[in-house]
């Protein structure tokens, strides 16, 4: 779904034609292992990387990389407060933060997705795996 939004004289496009027509790559175990190693290397490449502090964990599922972030829950210190799921370290909950859809096993064709409050994933940009991770790091405030 390609949606056009007018902002003054500038047009911004959200979504892409690719995400509706092309399916993610089918990855075997060796491809998944290579991608996991590449992502870990790219995240921890520089000690100044925001991603290394923001990303709690990531996983590869169905040709997509899902990144998770910890958020402090309101009322975590109230002994009478009840939570549906147990909190991590007594005060954090894990939320899906960003997603990269892989269209090939090497990570040359990827798409960065953001999850709306409705649960729908919206495509933001395309590129290779390294460019997608840099985009996520530079636009961290978009993914809240």
XYZ file of N, CA and C in Angstrom:
432
model
N 0.838 -1.167 0.000
C 0.000 0.000 0.000
C 0.889 1.237 0.000
N 0.781 2.042 -1.015
C 1.569 3.265 -1.133
C 0.652 4.428 -0.789
N 1.014 5.161 0.244
C 0.168 6.245 0.697
C 0.925 7.554 0.597
N 0.278 8.555 0.046
C 0.912 9.857 -0.146
C 0.384 10.823 0.911
N 1.279 11.531 1.545
C 0.902 12.512 2.554
C 1.492 13.849 2.136
N 0.661 14.866 2.092
C 1.126 16.201 1.718
C 1.631 16.928 2.956
N 2.814 17.487 2.872
C 3.372 18.314 3.940
C 3.846 19.600 3.293
N 3.011 20.627 3.315
C 3.354 21.875 2.640
C 3.496 21.614 1.159
N 4.637 21.940 0.590
C 4.920 21.685 -0.817
C 5.578 20.330 -1.026
N 5.977 19.696 0.071
C 6.726 18.451 -0.007
C 5.779 17.257 0.073
N 6.041 16.235 -0.712
C 5.255 15.009 -0.642
C 6.100 13.924 0.007
N 5.503 13.245 0.976
C 6.194 12.140 1.628
C 5.418 10.866 1.328
N 6.124 9.793 1.080
C 5.488 8.523 0.764
C 5.771 7.523 1.876
N 4.727 6.904 2.373
C 4.861 5.860 3.378
C 4.379 4.561 2.777
N 5.090 3.496 3.053
C 4.755 2.212 2.456
C 5.503 2.077 1.146
N 5.537 0.871 0.639
C 6.202 0.690 -0.644
C 5.469 -0.358 -1.442
N 5.670 -0.317 -2.732
C 5.038 -1.310 -3.589
C 5.666 -2.675 -3.372
N 6.947 -2.688 -3.022
C 7.650 -3.959 -2.843
C 7.030 -4.780 -1.713
N 6.708 -4.145 -0.590
C 6.234 -4.891 0.569
C 4.900 -5.588 0.302
N 4.166 -5.151 -0.694
C 2.895 -5.795 -1.001
C 3.018 -6.855 -2.080
N 4.065 -6.820 -2.866
C 4.152 -7.739 -3.993
C 5.221 -8.809 -3.839
N 6.305 -8.506 -3.147
C 7.417 -9.442 -3.027
C 7.453 -9.994 -1.609
N 7.609 -11.302 -1.505
C 7.663 -11.930 -0.186
C 9.091 -11.911 0.341
N 9.249 -11.955 1.662
C 10.596 -12.017 2.238
C 11.324 -13.286 1.813
N 12.631 -13.232 1.876
C 13.461 -14.378 1.487
C 13.249 -15.538 2.451
N 13.288 -16.743 1.910
C 13.247 -17.940 2.754
C 14.680 -18.248 3.150
N 14.933 -18.238 4.436
C 16.289 -18.409 4.940
C 16.456 -19.781 5.574
N 17.542 -20.456 5.221
C 17.852 -21.708 5.911
C 18.687 -21.370 7.150
N 19.051 -22.378 7.919
C 19.754 -22.146 9.184
C 21.117 -21.472 8.992
N 21.833 -21.826 7.932
C 23.146 -21.192 7.714
C 22.989 -19.721 7.335
N 21.962 -19.404 6.529
C 21.699 -18.002 6.184
C 21.339 -17.197 7.431
N 20.492 -17.778 8.288
C 20.113 -17.096 9.527
C 21.334 -16.842 10.398
N 22.201 -17.846 10.508
C 23.404 -17.695 11.334
C 24.311 -16.593 10.790
N 24.469 -16.531 9.459
C 25.301 -15.486 8.850
C 24.716 -14.096 9.112
N 23.408 -13.977 8.977
C 22.758 -12.683 9.191
C 22.876 -12.263 10.650
N 22.698 -13.199 11.569
C 22.828 -12.886 12.996
C 24.238 -12.392 13.308
N 25.240 -13.060 12.755
C 26.631 -12.634 12.972
C 26.856 -11.241 12.390
N 26.350 -10.991 11.177
C 26.509 -9.670 10.546
C 25.843 -8.573 11.364
N 24.625 -8.832 11.830
C 23.904 -7.815 12.596
C 24.615 -7.547 13.915
N 25.044 -8.594 14.605
C 25.787 -8.396 15.864
C 27.046 -7.567 15.627
N 27.736 -7.854 14.524
C 28.958 -7.119 14.203
C 28.637 -5.657 13.906
N 27.582 -5.412 13.138
C 27.220 -4.038 12.789
C 26.726 -3.258 14.004
N 26.009 -3.927 14.910
C 25.507 -3.242 16.106
C 26.653 -2.878 17.041
N 27.578 -3.802 17.228
C 28.668 -3.548 18.173
C 29.922 -2.991 17.504
N 29.813 -2.564 16.254
C 30.965 -2.067 15.505
C 31.630 -0.885 16.196
N 30.832 0.055 16.617
C 31.409 1.208 17.309
C 30.851 1.269 18.721
N 31.672 1.669 19.647
C 31.217 1.767 21.035
C 30.259 2.945 21.212
N 30.252 3.862 20.243
C 29.365 5.013 20.306
C 27.977 4.689 19.751
N 27.794 3.493 19.257
C 26.549 3.109 18.606
C 25.365 3.183 19.563
N 24.335 3.899 19.146
C 23.114 3.947 19.944
C 22.418 2.599 19.934
N 22.553 1.878 18.834
C 21.860 0.597 18.718
C 22.275 -0.383 19.801
N 23.541 -0.377 20.177
C 23.998 -1.332 21.183
C 23.349 -1.080 22.539
N 22.947 0.153 22.818
C 22.271 0.439 24.080
C 20.758 0.340 23.963
N 20.210 0.553 22.783
C 18.760 0.549 22.604
C 18.208 -0.856 22.397
N 18.865 -1.633 21.563
C 18.346 -2.957 21.204
C 18.604 -3.933 22.344
N 17.524 -4.440 22.927
C 17.634 -5.436 23.996
C 17.980 -6.794 23.409
N 17.273 -7.164 22.349
C 17.558 -8.410 21.635
C 16.967 -8.307 20.239
N 17.377 -9.214 19.361
C 16.789 -9.297 18.031
C 16.689 -10.759 17.652
N 15.808 -11.042 16.697
C 15.634 -12.413 16.235
C 15.281 -12.413 14.756
N 15.558 -13.529 14.106
C 15.225 -13.701 12.693
C 14.053 -14.662 12.620
N 12.946 -14.177 12.043
C 11.762 -15.014 11.863
C 11.158 -14.730 10.493
N 10.901 -15.774 9.749
C 10.186 -15.674 8.470
C 10.798 -14.635 7.534
N 12.114 -14.599 7.431
C 12.776 -13.679 6.519
C 12.808 -12.241 6.993
N 12.582 -12.041 8.284
C 12.583 -10.686 8.833
C 13.406 -10.643 10.115
N 14.041 -9.520 10.346
C 14.768 -9.266 11.594
C 13.876 -8.416 12.484
N 13.550 -8.902 13.658
C 12.738 -8.164 14.618
C 13.649 -7.664 15.732
N 13.581 -6.367 16.012
C 14.377 -5.756 17.069
C 13.453 -5.404 18.228
N 13.886 -5.727 19.440
C 13.081 -5.492 20.634
C 13.792 -4.515 21.558
N 12.985 -3.716 22.239
C 13.489 -2.689 23.140
C 12.796 -2.843 24.494
N 13.508 -2.514 25.560
C 12.915 -2.538 26.894
C 12.364 -1.160 27.227
N 11.154 -1.140 27.823
C 10.582 0.114 28.284
C 10.125 -0.064 29.718
N 10.409 0.944 30.519
C 10.002 0.902 31.915
C 8.486 1.039 31.990
N 7.861 0.205 32.802
C 6.412 0.207 32.926
C 5.962 1.128 34.052
N 4.889 1.869 33.797
C 4.318 2.742 34.817
C 3.807 1.882 35.972
N 4.126 2.248 37.177
C 3.641 1.530 38.345
C 4.428 0.290 38.693
N 5.621 0.147 38.129
C 6.402 -1.065 38.394
C 6.776 -1.198 39.861
N 6.870 -0.067 40.583
C 7.269 -0.120 41.986
C 6.085 -0.195 42.951
N 4.854 -0.260 42.434
C 3.655 -0.398 43.259
C 3.420 -1.880 43.541
N 3.456 -2.300 44.815
C 3.299 -3.730 45.115
C 1.912 -4.272 44.775
N 0.899 -3.397 44.680
C -0.456 -3.860 44.369
C -0.727 -3.942 42.869
N 0.173 -3.405 42.068
C -0.005 -3.411 40.612
C 0.206 -4.823 40.078
N -0.696 -5.251 39.179
C -0.569 -6.574 38.571
C -0.347 -6.404 37.078
N 0.559 -7.206 36.542
C 0.875 -7.155 35.121
C 0.513 -8.487 34.487
N 0.088 -8.462 33.231
C -0.286 -9.681 32.528
C 0.925 -10.576 32.336
N 2.024 -9.991 31.909
C 3.276 -10.735 31.738
C 4.252 -10.298 32.819
N 5.118 -11.210 33.259
C 6.115 -10.794 34.249
C 7.072 -9.762 33.651
N 7.499 -8.839 34.483
C 8.401 -7.788 34.031
C 9.843 -8.277 34.061
N 10.647 -7.762 33.154
C 12.064 -8.097 33.087
C 12.799 -7.214 34.093
N 13.621 -7.818 34.927
C 14.344 -7.121 35.999
C 13.399 -6.350 36.915
N 12.165 -6.801 37.005
C 11.212 -6.207 37.929
C 10.557 -4.922 37.491
N 10.976 -4.327 36.353
C 10.338 -3.068 35.960
C 10.236 -2.824 34.457
N 10.776 -3.690 33.625
C 10.769 -3.452 32.181
C 9.870 -4.440 31.447
N 9.319 -3.975 30.353
C 8.573 -4.835 29.448
C 9.225 -4.730 28.077
N 9.213 -5.836 27.347
C 9.857 -5.879 26.036
C 8.828 -5.580 24.946
N 9.170 -4.662 24.043
C 8.282 -4.289 22.949
C 8.999 -4.439 21.614
N 8.261 -4.855 20.556
C 8.862 -4.827 19.218
C 9.148 -3.369 18.867
N 10.335 -3.115 18.365
C 10.760 -1.741 18.154
C 10.900 -1.416 16.675
N 11.519 -2.292 15.926
C 11.715 -2.076 14.488
C 11.828 -3.437 13.816
N 11.677 -3.422 12.499
C 11.771 -4.668 11.737
C 12.490 -4.384 10.431
N 13.335 -5.326 10.020
C 13.975 -5.254 8.707
C 13.529 -6.479 7.934
N 12.892 -6.253 6.789
C 12.468 -7.346 5.924
C 13.585 -7.631 4.938
N 13.999 -8.877 4.868
C 15.093 -9.292 3.980
C 14.502 -9.878 2.703
N 14.920 -9.352 1.550
C 14.433 -9.869 0.275
C 15.445 -10.771 -0.409
N 16.637 -10.889 0.169
C 17.609 -11.879 -0.289
C 18.421 -12.345 0.917
N 19.021 -13.500 0.790
C 19.722 -14.122 1.921
C 21.015 -13.399 2.282
N 21.568 -12.600 1.386
C 22.821 -11.896 1.651
C 22.602 -10.570 2.381
N 21.396 -10.054 2.382
C 21.123 -8.774 3.024
C 21.379 -7.584 2.127
N 21.392 -7.800 0.801
C 21.614 -6.692 -0.136
C 20.339 -5.896 -0.406
N 19.194 -6.543 -0.314
C 17.908 -5.879 -0.541
C 17.069 -6.040 0.721
N 16.895 -4.931 1.427
C 16.167 -4.948 2.694
C 15.227 -3.748 2.764
N 14.334 -3.799 3.729
C 13.373 -2.730 3.938
C 13.195 -2.529 5.440
N 13.234 -1.287 5.901
C 13.016 -0.974 7.310
C 11.532 -0.728 7.522
N 10.972 -1.368 8.545
C 9.558 -1.217 8.867
C 9.399 -0.691 10.288
N 8.320 0.045 10.499
C 7.975 0.611 11.795
C 6.584 0.118 12.145
N 6.361 -0.228 13.413
C 5.059 -0.750 13.821
C 4.199 0.361 14.409
N 3.016 0.528 13.814
C 2.061 1.510 14.308
C 1.411 0.996 15.584
N 0.661 1.851 16.251
C -0.024 1.459 17.479
C -1.094 0.404 17.210
N -1.510 0.270 15.961
C -2.520 -0.726 15.593
C -1.915 -2.103 15.365
N -0.597 -2.191 15.339
C 0.076 -3.451 15.065
C 0.481 -3.601 13.608
N 0.068 -2.673 12.753
C 0.413 -2.718 11.331
C 1.845 -2.229 11.140
N 2.592 -2.939 10.288
C 3.970 -2.545 9.984
C 3.968 -1.676 8.732
N 4.629 -0.520 8.810
C 4.720 0.433 7.705
C 6.174 0.501 7.243
N 6.383 0.391 5.935
C 7.727 0.461 5.372
C 8.207 1.905 5.332
N 9.466 2.116 5.726
C 10.021 3.471 5.750
C 11.069 3.710 4.678
N 11.987 2.774 4.496
C 13.055 2.963 3.518
C 13.599 1.612 3.077
N 14.371 1.636 1.996
C 14.976 0.420 1.453
C 16.483 0.607 1.353
N 17.206 -0.494 1.292
C 18.656 -0.454 1.145
C 19.248 -1.792 1.522
N 20.561 -1.827 1.724
C 21.163 -3.073 2.193
C 21.080 -3.113 3.723
N 21.527 -4.206 4.307
C 21.391 -4.407 5.745
C 22.104 -3.321 6.548
N 23.310 -2.971 6.155
C 24.071 -1.943 6.879
C 23.371 -0.583 6.806
N 22.873 -0.213 5.628
C 22.181 1.069 5.473
C 20.892 1.102 6.284
N 20.199 -0.027 6.343
C 18.961 -0.096 7.123
C 19.245 0.083 8.611
N 20.313 -0.538 9.106
C 20.670 -0.377 10.516
C 21.097 1.056 10.824
N 21.813 1.685 9.904
C 22.203 3.087 10.088
C 20.959 3.973 10.101
N 19.995 3.695 9.227
C 18.747 4.461 9.191
C 18.010 4.343 10.521
N 17.937 3.130 11.052
C 17.261 2.923 12.334
C 17.973 3.697 13.438
N 19.296 3.654 13.433
C 20.069 4.344 14.467
C 19.905 5.858 14.372
N 19.947 6.405 13.165
C 19.844 7.853 12.984
C 18.439 8.375 13.250
N 17.426 7.546 13.027
C 16.032 7.967 13.198
C 15.386 7.257 14.379
N 16.130 7.087 15.440
C 15.669 6.376 16.630
C 14.358 6.939 17.178
N 14.204 8.261 17.150
C 13.009 8.881 17.713
C 11.734 8.548 16.938
N 11.848 8.092 15.703
C 10.666 7.704 14.919
C 10.054 6.395 15.398
N 10.830 5.561 16.049
C 10.398 4.209 16.361
C 9.767 4.062 17.743
N 9.419 5.146 18.398
C 8.803 5.044 19.727
C 7.333 4.791 19.603
